[in-house]
Coordinates of C-alpha atoms in Angstrom, one line a residue:
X1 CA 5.2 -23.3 -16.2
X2 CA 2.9 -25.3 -15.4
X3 CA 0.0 -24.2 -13.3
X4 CA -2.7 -26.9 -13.3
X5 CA -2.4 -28.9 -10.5
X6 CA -2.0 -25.3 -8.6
X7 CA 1.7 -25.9 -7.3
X8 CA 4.9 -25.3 -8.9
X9 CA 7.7 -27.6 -8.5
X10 CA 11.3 -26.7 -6.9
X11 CA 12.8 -26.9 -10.7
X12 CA 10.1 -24.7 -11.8
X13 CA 10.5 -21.9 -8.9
X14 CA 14.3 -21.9 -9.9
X15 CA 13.7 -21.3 -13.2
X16 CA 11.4 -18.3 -12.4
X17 CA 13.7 -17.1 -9.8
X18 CA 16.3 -16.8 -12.2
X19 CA 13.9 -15.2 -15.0
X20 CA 13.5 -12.6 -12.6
X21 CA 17.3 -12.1 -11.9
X22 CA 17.0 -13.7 -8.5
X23 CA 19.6 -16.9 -7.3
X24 CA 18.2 -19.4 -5.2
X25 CA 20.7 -17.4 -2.4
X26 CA 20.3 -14.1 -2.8
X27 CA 21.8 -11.0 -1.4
X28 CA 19.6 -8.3 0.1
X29 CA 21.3 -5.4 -0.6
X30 CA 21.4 -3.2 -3.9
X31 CA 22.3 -0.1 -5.6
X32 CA 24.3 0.0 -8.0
X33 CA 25.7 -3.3 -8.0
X34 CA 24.4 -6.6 -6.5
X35 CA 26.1 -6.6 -2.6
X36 CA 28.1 -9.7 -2.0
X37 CA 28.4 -10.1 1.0
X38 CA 25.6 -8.0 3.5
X39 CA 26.9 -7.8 6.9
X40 CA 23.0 -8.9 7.9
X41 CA 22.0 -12.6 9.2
X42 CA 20.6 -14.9 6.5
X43 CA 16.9 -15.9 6.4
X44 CA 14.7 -18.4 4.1
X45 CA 11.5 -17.4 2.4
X46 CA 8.6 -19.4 2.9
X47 CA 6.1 -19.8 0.7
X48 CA 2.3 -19.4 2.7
X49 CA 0.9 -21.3 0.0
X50 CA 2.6 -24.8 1.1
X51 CA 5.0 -24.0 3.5
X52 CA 7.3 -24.5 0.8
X53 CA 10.8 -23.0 1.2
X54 CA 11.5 -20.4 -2.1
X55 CA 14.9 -18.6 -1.4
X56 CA 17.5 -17.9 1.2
X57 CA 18.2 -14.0 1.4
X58 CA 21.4 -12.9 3.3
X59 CA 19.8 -9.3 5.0
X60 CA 21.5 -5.8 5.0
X61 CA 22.9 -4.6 8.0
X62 CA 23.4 -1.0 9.4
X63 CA 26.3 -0.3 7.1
X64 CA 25.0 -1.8 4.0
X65 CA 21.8 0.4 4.4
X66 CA 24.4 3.2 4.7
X67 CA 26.4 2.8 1.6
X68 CA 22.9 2.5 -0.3
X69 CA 22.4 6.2 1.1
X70 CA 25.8 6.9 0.1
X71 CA 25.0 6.2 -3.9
X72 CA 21.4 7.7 -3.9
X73 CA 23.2 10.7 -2.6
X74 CA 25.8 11.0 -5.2
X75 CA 23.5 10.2 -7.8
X76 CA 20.8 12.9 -7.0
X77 CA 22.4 16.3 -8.2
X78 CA 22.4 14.7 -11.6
X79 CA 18.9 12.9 -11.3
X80 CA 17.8 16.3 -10.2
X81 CA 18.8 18.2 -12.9
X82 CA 17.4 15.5 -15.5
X83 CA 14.7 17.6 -16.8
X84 CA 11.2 16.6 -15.6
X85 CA 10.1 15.3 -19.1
X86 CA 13.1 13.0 -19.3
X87 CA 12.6 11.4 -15.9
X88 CA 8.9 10.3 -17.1
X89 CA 10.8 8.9 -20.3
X90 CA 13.1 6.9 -18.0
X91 CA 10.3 5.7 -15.7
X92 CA 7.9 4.8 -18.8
X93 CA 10.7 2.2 -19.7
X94 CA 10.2 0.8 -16.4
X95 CA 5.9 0.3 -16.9
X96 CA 6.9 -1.4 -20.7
X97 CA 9.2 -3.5 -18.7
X98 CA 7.0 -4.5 -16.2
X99 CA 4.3 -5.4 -19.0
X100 CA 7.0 -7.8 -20.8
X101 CA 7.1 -9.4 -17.0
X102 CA 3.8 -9.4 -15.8
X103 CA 3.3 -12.8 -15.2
X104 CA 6.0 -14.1 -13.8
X105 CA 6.1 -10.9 -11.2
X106 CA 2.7 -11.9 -10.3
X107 CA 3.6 -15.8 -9.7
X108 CA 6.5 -14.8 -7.6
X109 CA 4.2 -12.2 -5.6
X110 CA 1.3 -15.0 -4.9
X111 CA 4.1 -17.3 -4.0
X112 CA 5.7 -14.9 -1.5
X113 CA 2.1 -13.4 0.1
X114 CA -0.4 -16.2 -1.0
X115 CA -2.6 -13.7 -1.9
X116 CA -4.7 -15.5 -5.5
X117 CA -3.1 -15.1 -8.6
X118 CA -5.8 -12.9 -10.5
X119 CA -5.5 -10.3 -7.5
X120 CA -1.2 -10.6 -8.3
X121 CA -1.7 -9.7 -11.5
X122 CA -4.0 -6.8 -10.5
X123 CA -1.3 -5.9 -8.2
X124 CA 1.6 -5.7 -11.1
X125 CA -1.4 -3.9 -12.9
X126 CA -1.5 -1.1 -10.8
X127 CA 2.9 -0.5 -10.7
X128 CA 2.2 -0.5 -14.4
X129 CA -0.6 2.3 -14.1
X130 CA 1.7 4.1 -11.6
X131 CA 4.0 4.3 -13.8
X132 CA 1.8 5.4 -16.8
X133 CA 0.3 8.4 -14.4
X134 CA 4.1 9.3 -13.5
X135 CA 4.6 9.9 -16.9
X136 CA 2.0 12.5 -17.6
X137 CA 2.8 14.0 -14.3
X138 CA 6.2 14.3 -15.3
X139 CA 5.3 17.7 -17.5
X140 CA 2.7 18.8 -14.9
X141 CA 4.5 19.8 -11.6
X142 CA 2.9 23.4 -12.1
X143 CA 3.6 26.2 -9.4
X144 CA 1.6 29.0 -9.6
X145 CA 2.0 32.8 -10.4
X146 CA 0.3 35.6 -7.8
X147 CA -0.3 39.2 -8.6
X148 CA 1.7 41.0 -6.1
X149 CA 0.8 44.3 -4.4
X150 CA 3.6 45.7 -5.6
X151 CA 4.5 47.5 -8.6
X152 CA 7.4 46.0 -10.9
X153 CA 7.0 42.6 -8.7
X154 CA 6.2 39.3 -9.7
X155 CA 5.6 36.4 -6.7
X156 CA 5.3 33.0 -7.7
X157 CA 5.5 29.4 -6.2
X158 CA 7.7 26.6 -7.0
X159 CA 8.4 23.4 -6.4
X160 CA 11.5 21.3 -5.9
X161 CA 12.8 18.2 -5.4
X162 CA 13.4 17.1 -1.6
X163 CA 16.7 14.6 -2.2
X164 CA 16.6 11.3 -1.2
X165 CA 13.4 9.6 0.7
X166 CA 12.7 6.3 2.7
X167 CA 10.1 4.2 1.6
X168 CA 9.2 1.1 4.2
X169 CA 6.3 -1.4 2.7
X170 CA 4.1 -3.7 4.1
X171 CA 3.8 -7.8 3.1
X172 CA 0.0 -7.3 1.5
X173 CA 1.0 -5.2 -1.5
X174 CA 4.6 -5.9 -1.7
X175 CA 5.5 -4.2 -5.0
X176 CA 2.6 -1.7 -5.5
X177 CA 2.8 0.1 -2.4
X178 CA 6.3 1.2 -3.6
X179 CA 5.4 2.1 -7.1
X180 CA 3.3 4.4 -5.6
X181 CA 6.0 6.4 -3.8
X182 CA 8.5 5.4 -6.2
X183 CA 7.8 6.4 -9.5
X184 CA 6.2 9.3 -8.3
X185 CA 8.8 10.4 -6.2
X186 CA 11.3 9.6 -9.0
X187 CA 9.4 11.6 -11.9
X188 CA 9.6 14.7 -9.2
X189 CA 13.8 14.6 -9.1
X190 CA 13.9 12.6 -5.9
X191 CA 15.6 9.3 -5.2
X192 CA 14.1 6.8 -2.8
X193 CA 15.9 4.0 -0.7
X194 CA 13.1 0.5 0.1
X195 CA 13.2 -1.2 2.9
X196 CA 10.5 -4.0 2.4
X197 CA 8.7 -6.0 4.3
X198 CA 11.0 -9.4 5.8
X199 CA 8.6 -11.4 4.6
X200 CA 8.5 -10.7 0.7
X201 CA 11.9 -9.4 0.4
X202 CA 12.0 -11.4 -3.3
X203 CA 9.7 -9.3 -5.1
X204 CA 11.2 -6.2 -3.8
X205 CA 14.8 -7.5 -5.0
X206 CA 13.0 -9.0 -8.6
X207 CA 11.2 -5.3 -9.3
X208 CA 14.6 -3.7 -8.2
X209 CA 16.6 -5.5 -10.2
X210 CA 14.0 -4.6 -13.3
X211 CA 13.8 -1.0 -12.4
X212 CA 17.7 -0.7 -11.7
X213 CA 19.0 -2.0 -14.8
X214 CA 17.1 0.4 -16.8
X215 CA 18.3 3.5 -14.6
X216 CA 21.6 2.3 -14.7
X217 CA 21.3 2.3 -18.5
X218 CA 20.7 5.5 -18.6
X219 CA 23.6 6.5 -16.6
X220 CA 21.4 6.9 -12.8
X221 CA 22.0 3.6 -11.3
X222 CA 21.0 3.9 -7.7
X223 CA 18.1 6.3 -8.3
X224 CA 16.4 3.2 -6.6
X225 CA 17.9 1.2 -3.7
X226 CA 17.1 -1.6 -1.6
X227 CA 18.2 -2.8 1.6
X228 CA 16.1 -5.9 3.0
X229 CA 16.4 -6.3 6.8
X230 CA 14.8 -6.3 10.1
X231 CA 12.7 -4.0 11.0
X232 CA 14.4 -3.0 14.2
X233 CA 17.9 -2.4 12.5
X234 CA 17.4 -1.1 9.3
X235 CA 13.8 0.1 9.6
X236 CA 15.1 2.2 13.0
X237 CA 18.0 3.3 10.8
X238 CA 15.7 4.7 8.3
X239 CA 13.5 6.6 10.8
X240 CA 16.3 7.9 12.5
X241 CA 18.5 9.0 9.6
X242 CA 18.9 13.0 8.8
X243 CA 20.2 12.4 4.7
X244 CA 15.9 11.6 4.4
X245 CA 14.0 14.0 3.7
X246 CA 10.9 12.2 3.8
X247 CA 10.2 8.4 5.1
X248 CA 7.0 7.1 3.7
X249 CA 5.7 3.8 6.0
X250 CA 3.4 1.6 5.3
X251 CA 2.0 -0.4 8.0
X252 CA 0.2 -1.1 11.4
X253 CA -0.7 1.7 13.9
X254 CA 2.3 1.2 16.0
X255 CA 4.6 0.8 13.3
X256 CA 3.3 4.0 11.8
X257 CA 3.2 5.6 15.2
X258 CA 7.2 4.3 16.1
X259 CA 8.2 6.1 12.6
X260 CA 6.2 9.4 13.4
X261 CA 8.2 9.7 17.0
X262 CA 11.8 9.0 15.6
X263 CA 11.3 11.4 12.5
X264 CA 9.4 13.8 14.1
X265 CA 12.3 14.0 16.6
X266 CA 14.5 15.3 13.9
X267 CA 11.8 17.0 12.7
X268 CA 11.8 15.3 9.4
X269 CA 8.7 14.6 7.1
X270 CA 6.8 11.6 7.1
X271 CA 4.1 10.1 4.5
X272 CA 1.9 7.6 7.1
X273 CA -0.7 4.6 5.5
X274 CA -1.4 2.3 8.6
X275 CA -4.2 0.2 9.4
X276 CA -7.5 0.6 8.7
X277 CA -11.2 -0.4 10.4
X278 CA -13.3 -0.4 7.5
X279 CA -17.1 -0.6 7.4
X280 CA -19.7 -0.5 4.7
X281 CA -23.2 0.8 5.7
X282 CA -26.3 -1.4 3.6
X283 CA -29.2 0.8 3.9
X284 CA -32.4 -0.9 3.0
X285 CA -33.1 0.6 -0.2
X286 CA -29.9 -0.9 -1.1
X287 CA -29.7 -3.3 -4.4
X288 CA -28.7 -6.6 -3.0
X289 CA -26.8 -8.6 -5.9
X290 CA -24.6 -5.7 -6.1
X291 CA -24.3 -5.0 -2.4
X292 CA -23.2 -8.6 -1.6
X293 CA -20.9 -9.1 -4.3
X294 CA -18.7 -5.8 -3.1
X295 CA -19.3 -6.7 0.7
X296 CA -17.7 -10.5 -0.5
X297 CA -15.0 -8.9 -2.3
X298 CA -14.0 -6.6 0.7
X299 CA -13.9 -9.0 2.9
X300 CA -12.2 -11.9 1.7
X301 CA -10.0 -10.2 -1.1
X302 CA -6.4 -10.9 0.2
X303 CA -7.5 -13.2 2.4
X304 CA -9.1 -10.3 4.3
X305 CA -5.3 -8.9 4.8
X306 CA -5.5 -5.7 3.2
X307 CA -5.7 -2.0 4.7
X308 CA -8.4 -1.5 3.0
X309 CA -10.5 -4.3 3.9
X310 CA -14.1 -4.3 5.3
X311 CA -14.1 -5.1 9.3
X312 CA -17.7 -4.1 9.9
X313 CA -21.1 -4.2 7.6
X314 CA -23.4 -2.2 9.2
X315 CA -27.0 -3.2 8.1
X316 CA -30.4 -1.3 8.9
X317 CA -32.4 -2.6 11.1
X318 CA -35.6 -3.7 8.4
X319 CA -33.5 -5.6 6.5
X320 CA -30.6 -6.8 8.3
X321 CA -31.9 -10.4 8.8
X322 CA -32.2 -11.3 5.3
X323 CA -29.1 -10.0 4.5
X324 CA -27.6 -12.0 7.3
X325 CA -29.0 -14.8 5.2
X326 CA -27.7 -13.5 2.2
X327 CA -23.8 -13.3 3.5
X328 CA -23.5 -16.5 5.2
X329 CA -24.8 -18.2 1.6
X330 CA -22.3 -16.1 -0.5
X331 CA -18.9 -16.6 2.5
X332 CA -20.5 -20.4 2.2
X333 CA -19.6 -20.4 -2.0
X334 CA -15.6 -19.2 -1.0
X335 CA -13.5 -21.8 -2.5
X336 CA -10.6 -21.8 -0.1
X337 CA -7.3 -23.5 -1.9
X338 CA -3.8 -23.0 -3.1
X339 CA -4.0 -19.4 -4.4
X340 CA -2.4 -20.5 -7.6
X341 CA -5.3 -22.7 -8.2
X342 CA -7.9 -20.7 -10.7
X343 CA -10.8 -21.5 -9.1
X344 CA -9.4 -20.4 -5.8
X345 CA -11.4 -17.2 -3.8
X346 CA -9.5 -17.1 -1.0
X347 CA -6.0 -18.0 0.0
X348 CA -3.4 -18.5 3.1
X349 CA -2.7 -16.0 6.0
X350 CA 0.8 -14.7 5.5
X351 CA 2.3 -17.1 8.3
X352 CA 1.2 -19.1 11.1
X353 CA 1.4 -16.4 13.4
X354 CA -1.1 -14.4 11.5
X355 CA -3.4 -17.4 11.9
X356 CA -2.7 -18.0 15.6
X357 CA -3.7 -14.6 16.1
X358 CA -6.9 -14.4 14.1
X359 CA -7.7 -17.3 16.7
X360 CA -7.1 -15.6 19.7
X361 CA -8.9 -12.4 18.2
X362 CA -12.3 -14.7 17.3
X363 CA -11.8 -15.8 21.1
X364 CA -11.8 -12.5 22.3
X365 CA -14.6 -11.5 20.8
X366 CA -16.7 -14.1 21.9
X367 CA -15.7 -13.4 25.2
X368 CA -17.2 -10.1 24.2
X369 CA -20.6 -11.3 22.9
X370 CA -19.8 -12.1 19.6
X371 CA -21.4 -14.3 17.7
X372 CA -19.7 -16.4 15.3
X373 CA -22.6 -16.9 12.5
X374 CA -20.2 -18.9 9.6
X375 CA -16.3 -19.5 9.7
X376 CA -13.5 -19.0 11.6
X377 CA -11.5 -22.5 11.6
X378 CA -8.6 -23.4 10.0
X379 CA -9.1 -25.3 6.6
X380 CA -6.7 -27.8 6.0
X381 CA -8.3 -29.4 2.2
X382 CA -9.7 -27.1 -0.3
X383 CA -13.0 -27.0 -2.0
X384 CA -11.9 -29.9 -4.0
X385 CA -11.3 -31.8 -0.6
X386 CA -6.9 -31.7 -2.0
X387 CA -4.7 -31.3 1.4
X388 CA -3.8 -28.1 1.6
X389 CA 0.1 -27.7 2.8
X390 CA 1.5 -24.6 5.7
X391 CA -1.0 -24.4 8.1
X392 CA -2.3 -21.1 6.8
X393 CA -5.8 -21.5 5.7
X394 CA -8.3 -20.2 7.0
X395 CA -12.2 -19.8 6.9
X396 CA -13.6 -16.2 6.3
X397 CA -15.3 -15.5 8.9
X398 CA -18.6 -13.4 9.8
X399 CA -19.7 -12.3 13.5
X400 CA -22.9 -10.9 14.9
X401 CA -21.4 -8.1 17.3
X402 CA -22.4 -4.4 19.0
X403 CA -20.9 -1.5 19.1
X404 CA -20.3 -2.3 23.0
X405 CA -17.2 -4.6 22.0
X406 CA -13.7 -3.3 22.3
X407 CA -12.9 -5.9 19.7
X408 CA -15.3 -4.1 16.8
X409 CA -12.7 -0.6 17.5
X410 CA -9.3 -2.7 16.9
X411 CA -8.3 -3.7 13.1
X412 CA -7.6 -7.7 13.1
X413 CA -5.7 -8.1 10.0
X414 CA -7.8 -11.1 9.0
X415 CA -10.7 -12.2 6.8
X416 CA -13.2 -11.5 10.1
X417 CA -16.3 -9.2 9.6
X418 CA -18.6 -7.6 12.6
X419 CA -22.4 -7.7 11.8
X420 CA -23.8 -5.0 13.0
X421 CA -27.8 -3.0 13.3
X422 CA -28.6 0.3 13.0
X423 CA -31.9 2.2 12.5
X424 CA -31.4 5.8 10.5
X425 CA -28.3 6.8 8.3
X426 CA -27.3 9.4 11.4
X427 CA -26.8 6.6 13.7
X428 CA -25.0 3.9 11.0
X429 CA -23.0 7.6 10.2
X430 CA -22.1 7.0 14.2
X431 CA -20.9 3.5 14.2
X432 CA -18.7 4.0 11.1
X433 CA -17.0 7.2 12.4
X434 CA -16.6 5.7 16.0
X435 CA -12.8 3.8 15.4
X436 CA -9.5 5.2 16.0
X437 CA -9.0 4.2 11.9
X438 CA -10.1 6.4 9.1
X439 CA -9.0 5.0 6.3
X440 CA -12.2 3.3 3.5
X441 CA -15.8 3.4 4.2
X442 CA -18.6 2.5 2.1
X443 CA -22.2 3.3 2.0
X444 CA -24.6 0.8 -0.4
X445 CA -28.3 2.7 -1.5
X446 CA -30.0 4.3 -3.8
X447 CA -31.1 7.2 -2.4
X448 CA -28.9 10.2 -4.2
X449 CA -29.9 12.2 -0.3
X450 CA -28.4 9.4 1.5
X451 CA -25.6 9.4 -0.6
X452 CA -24.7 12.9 -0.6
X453 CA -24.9 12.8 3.1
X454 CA -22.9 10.2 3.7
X455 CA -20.2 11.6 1.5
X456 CA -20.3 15.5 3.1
X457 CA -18.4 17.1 6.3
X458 CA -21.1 15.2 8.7
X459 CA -20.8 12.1 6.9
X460 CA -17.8 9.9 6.5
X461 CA -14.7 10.5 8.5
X462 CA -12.3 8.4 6.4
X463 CA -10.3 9.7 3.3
X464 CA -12.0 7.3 1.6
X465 CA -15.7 7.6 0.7
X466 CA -17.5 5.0 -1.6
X467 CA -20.8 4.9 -2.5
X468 CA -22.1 1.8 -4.1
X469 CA -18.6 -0.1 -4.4
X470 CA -16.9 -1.6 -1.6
X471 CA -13.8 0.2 0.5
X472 CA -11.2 -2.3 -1.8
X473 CA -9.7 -1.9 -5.4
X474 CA -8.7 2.3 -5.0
X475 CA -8.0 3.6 -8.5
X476 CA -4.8 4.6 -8.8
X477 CA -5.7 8.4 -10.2
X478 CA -7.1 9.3 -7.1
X479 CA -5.2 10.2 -4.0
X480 CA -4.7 7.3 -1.3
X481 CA -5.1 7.7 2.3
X482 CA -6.6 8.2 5.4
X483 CA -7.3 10.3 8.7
X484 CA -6.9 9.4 12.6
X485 CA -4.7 6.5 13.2
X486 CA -4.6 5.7 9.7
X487 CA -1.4 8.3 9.6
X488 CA -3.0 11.3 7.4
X489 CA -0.5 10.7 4.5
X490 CA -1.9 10.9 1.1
X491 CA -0.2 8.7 -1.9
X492 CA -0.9 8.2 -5.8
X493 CA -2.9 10.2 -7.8
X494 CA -4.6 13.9 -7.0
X495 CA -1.5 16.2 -5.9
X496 CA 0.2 13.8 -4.3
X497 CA 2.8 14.4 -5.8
X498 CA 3.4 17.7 -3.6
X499 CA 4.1 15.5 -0.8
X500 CA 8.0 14.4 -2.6
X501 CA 9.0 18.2 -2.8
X502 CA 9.4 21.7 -1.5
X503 CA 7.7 24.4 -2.5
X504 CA 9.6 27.6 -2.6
X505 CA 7.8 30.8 -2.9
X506 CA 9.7 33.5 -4.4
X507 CA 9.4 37.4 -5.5
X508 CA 11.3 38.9 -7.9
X509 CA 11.8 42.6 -8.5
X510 CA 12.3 43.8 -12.1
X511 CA 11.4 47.8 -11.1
X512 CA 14.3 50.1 -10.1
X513 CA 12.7 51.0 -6.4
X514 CA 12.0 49.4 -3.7
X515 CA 8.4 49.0 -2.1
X516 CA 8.5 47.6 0.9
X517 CA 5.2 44.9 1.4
X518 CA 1.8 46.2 4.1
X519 CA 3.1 49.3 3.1
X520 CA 6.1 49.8 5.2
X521 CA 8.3 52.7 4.5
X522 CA 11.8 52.5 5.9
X523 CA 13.7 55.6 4.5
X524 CA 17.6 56.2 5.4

């Protein structure tokens, strides 16, 4: 494949289309077997990167996302009673796999979502690292042992398995996102039907297909399913449906906040990662080669499209203008091109839409009293002055704005960051904290006090605390999440895990009498 002149041609996509187990027309719909013939409407895939079309997919329908509930049901009492141990076998197939396809996963994902290929390959990264921590979790799902108050009595807690779960992605991380719930789910006795985003519904179907095969090696096809469709049919069906146990979302506010009122109606459980407002607080001790590099990296990673992007820098007051002059030089040095182009920073916008509205939000916010200081307008020829195909490019933008502007509390899922001043770490602790979002923050100094309280119960707000690396790039062995309108759900690493199962607490009597707990007596 050649990658040099940072496009592939339509023989070349083919090729690694079908390397990946995917035809050029491609049903939506698997379990156990490929679906012929989804009762969905067909849709093309187009590539953000050129406007290039990659693949038709013919989309699951209400039934088709039914009988892939069907098999993940009738497969679970035997993936359940797969020892632990075994699972994390199974799933440790599925990271050696995923090395042996590394490359092409991470073409295909930087095809689908534009997003540079070095950060693709960093995204197939992490599913492999998922994977790696499922194993070991796989002989660590410890309950606990209690002394109880009475004699002859043992109480414990234990946990189980909740059945099958619903896991909805986002376009931004198309494949991690579900390794996250997946393999971790999976390694806990649970199966898990995907619903992925419409627009990257071929690196859903390629990882499916790689995962799939090796469960259905093993004799557990449709552990995994996948039904790619709209949002409002099978997404709705998902939310609404009583076989899940648990759906997992990953998405905007109101997406999060539609899944949390259908489930919660049924008073099922729900795992929530929506948007996020992130900020990054340079105090003036801070050490500026290191400060601006992470702030860059934030900002314009993903084409400033992830949750976990930086939205506002918050700089103190004695030093903000030089580091003013500081940003604009480094967003100045982003090499805007095709993102399979090495040198390339920053790629396309997921669609035209996502462009149209990072205009109308830059509008807004001058209307507001923002200042745009660098940025903003489309880009249609790269750093090498090369056309640049799609209408999708953009250039990161940075804004001088106050906390007075209702545009500095909304997330604009777009490479646009708010300057902003602040004169003592209590105040900049303010400004960070006062957004509906709670998802990253950062804090860049090296003062261990301001560090320390930045990070305790008066500090930060979000479930994500940094200090001297930006709010991007989580590690996977930590847990992943956030507070307010960022949904409270908690994925990944730490205990997780707890969030795919039931804990049981139970007592067992080996005595011959019968104490009664507080105390009680009852005698006939």
């Amino acid at each position: 494949m050649n990658l040099l002149d940072a496009s592939l041609e339509r023989t070349e996509v083919r090729r690694l289309l079908a390397r990946l187990g995917i035809a050029e027309e491609q049903s939506g719909v698997v379990h156990e077997e490929w679906a012929e013939s989804p009762a969905g409407e067909p849709w093309t895939v187009v590539s953000p990167a050129d406007g290039g079309d990659l693949a038709t997919v013919r989309s699951g329908a209400e039934e088709d996302y039914d009988d892939a509930v069907y098999v993940a049901q009738r497969v679970w009492p035997r993936w359940r009673d797969c020892p632990a141990p075994r699972r994390g076998l199974i799933v440790r197939e599925m990271a050696e796999a995923l090395r042996m396809a590394q490359e092409d996963l991470a073409v295909l994902i930087t095809l689908e979502t534009g997003k540079i290929l070095a950060e693709s390959r960093g995204e197939v990264q992490e599913m492999i690292d998922v994977a790696d921590f499922a194993v070991g979790l796989s002989r660590q799902l410890y309950g606990r042992t209690m002394p109880s108050e009475r004699p002859g009595h043992r109480l414990m807690e234990q946990w189980h398995p909740l059945g099958v779960i619903g896991c909805l992605t986002a376009f931004n991380f198309p494949a991690a996102v579900w390794s996250w719930n997946a393999f971790v789910a999976a390694v806990c006795g649970n199966c898990v039907v995907w619903k992925p985003s419409e627009r990257t519904p071929l690196t859903a179907i390629a990882v499916q297909k790689l995962c799939g095969a090796i469960l259905a090696r093993h004799g557990y096809g449709g552990v995994f399913t996948l039904v790619c469709g709209a949002g409002g049919v099978v997404g709705e069906r998902m939310a609404a449906d009583r076989r899940l146990a648990l759906v997992a979302a990953t998405g905007s506010t109101g997406v999060g906040r539609r899944v949390a009122e259908v489930v919660g109606a049924r008073l099922g459980r729900t795992l929530l990662e929506l948007g996020g407002n992130n900020a990054a607080i340079v105090m003036a001790d801070a050490d500026p080669r290191l400060a601006v590099r992470a702030l860059l990296f934030g900002a314009v990673g993903t084409a400033g499209q992830r949750c976990t992007s930086i939205r506002r820098i918050l700089l103190q007051r004695s030093v903000a203008g030089e580091y003013r002059e500081y940003l604009v030089r480094a967003w100045e040095k982003v090499r805007v091109g095709h993102p399979l182009a090495a040198q390339s920073l920053c790629g396309p916008l997921i669609d035209r839409a996502a462009v149209r509205r990072m205009q109308e939000g830059l509008r807004a916010m001058r209307e507001q009293g923002g200042e745009v200081l660098y940025g903003g307008e489309t880009v249609e020829r790269d750093y090498e002055g090369k056309p640049l195909r799609g209408g999708c490019y953009v250039r990161p933008a940075l804004l001088n704005s106050h906390g007075g502007m209702a545009a500095v509390r909304e997330e604009l899922f777009a490479p646009v960051v708010h300057l902003m001043e602040f004169e003592d770490l209590d105040e900049a602790i303010a400004l960070n904290n006062a957004v509906p979002q709670g998802l990253a923050s950062a804090i860049f100094t090296g003062s261990v006090g301001a560090a320390e309280q930045f990070l305790s119960p008066r500090g930060s707000d979000c479930g994500i605390a940094n200090v001297n690396i930006g709010t991007s790039g989580a590690e996977i062995g930590g847990a992943f999440g956030g507070e307010k309108e960022t949904g409270g759900g908690r994925e990944s690493g730490g205990d997780s895990w707890k969030a795919y199962m039931r804990r049981q607490t139970a007592t067992i009597n080996s005595s011959r009498e019968l104490p009664l707990a507080q105390g009680i007596r009852f005698d006939l």
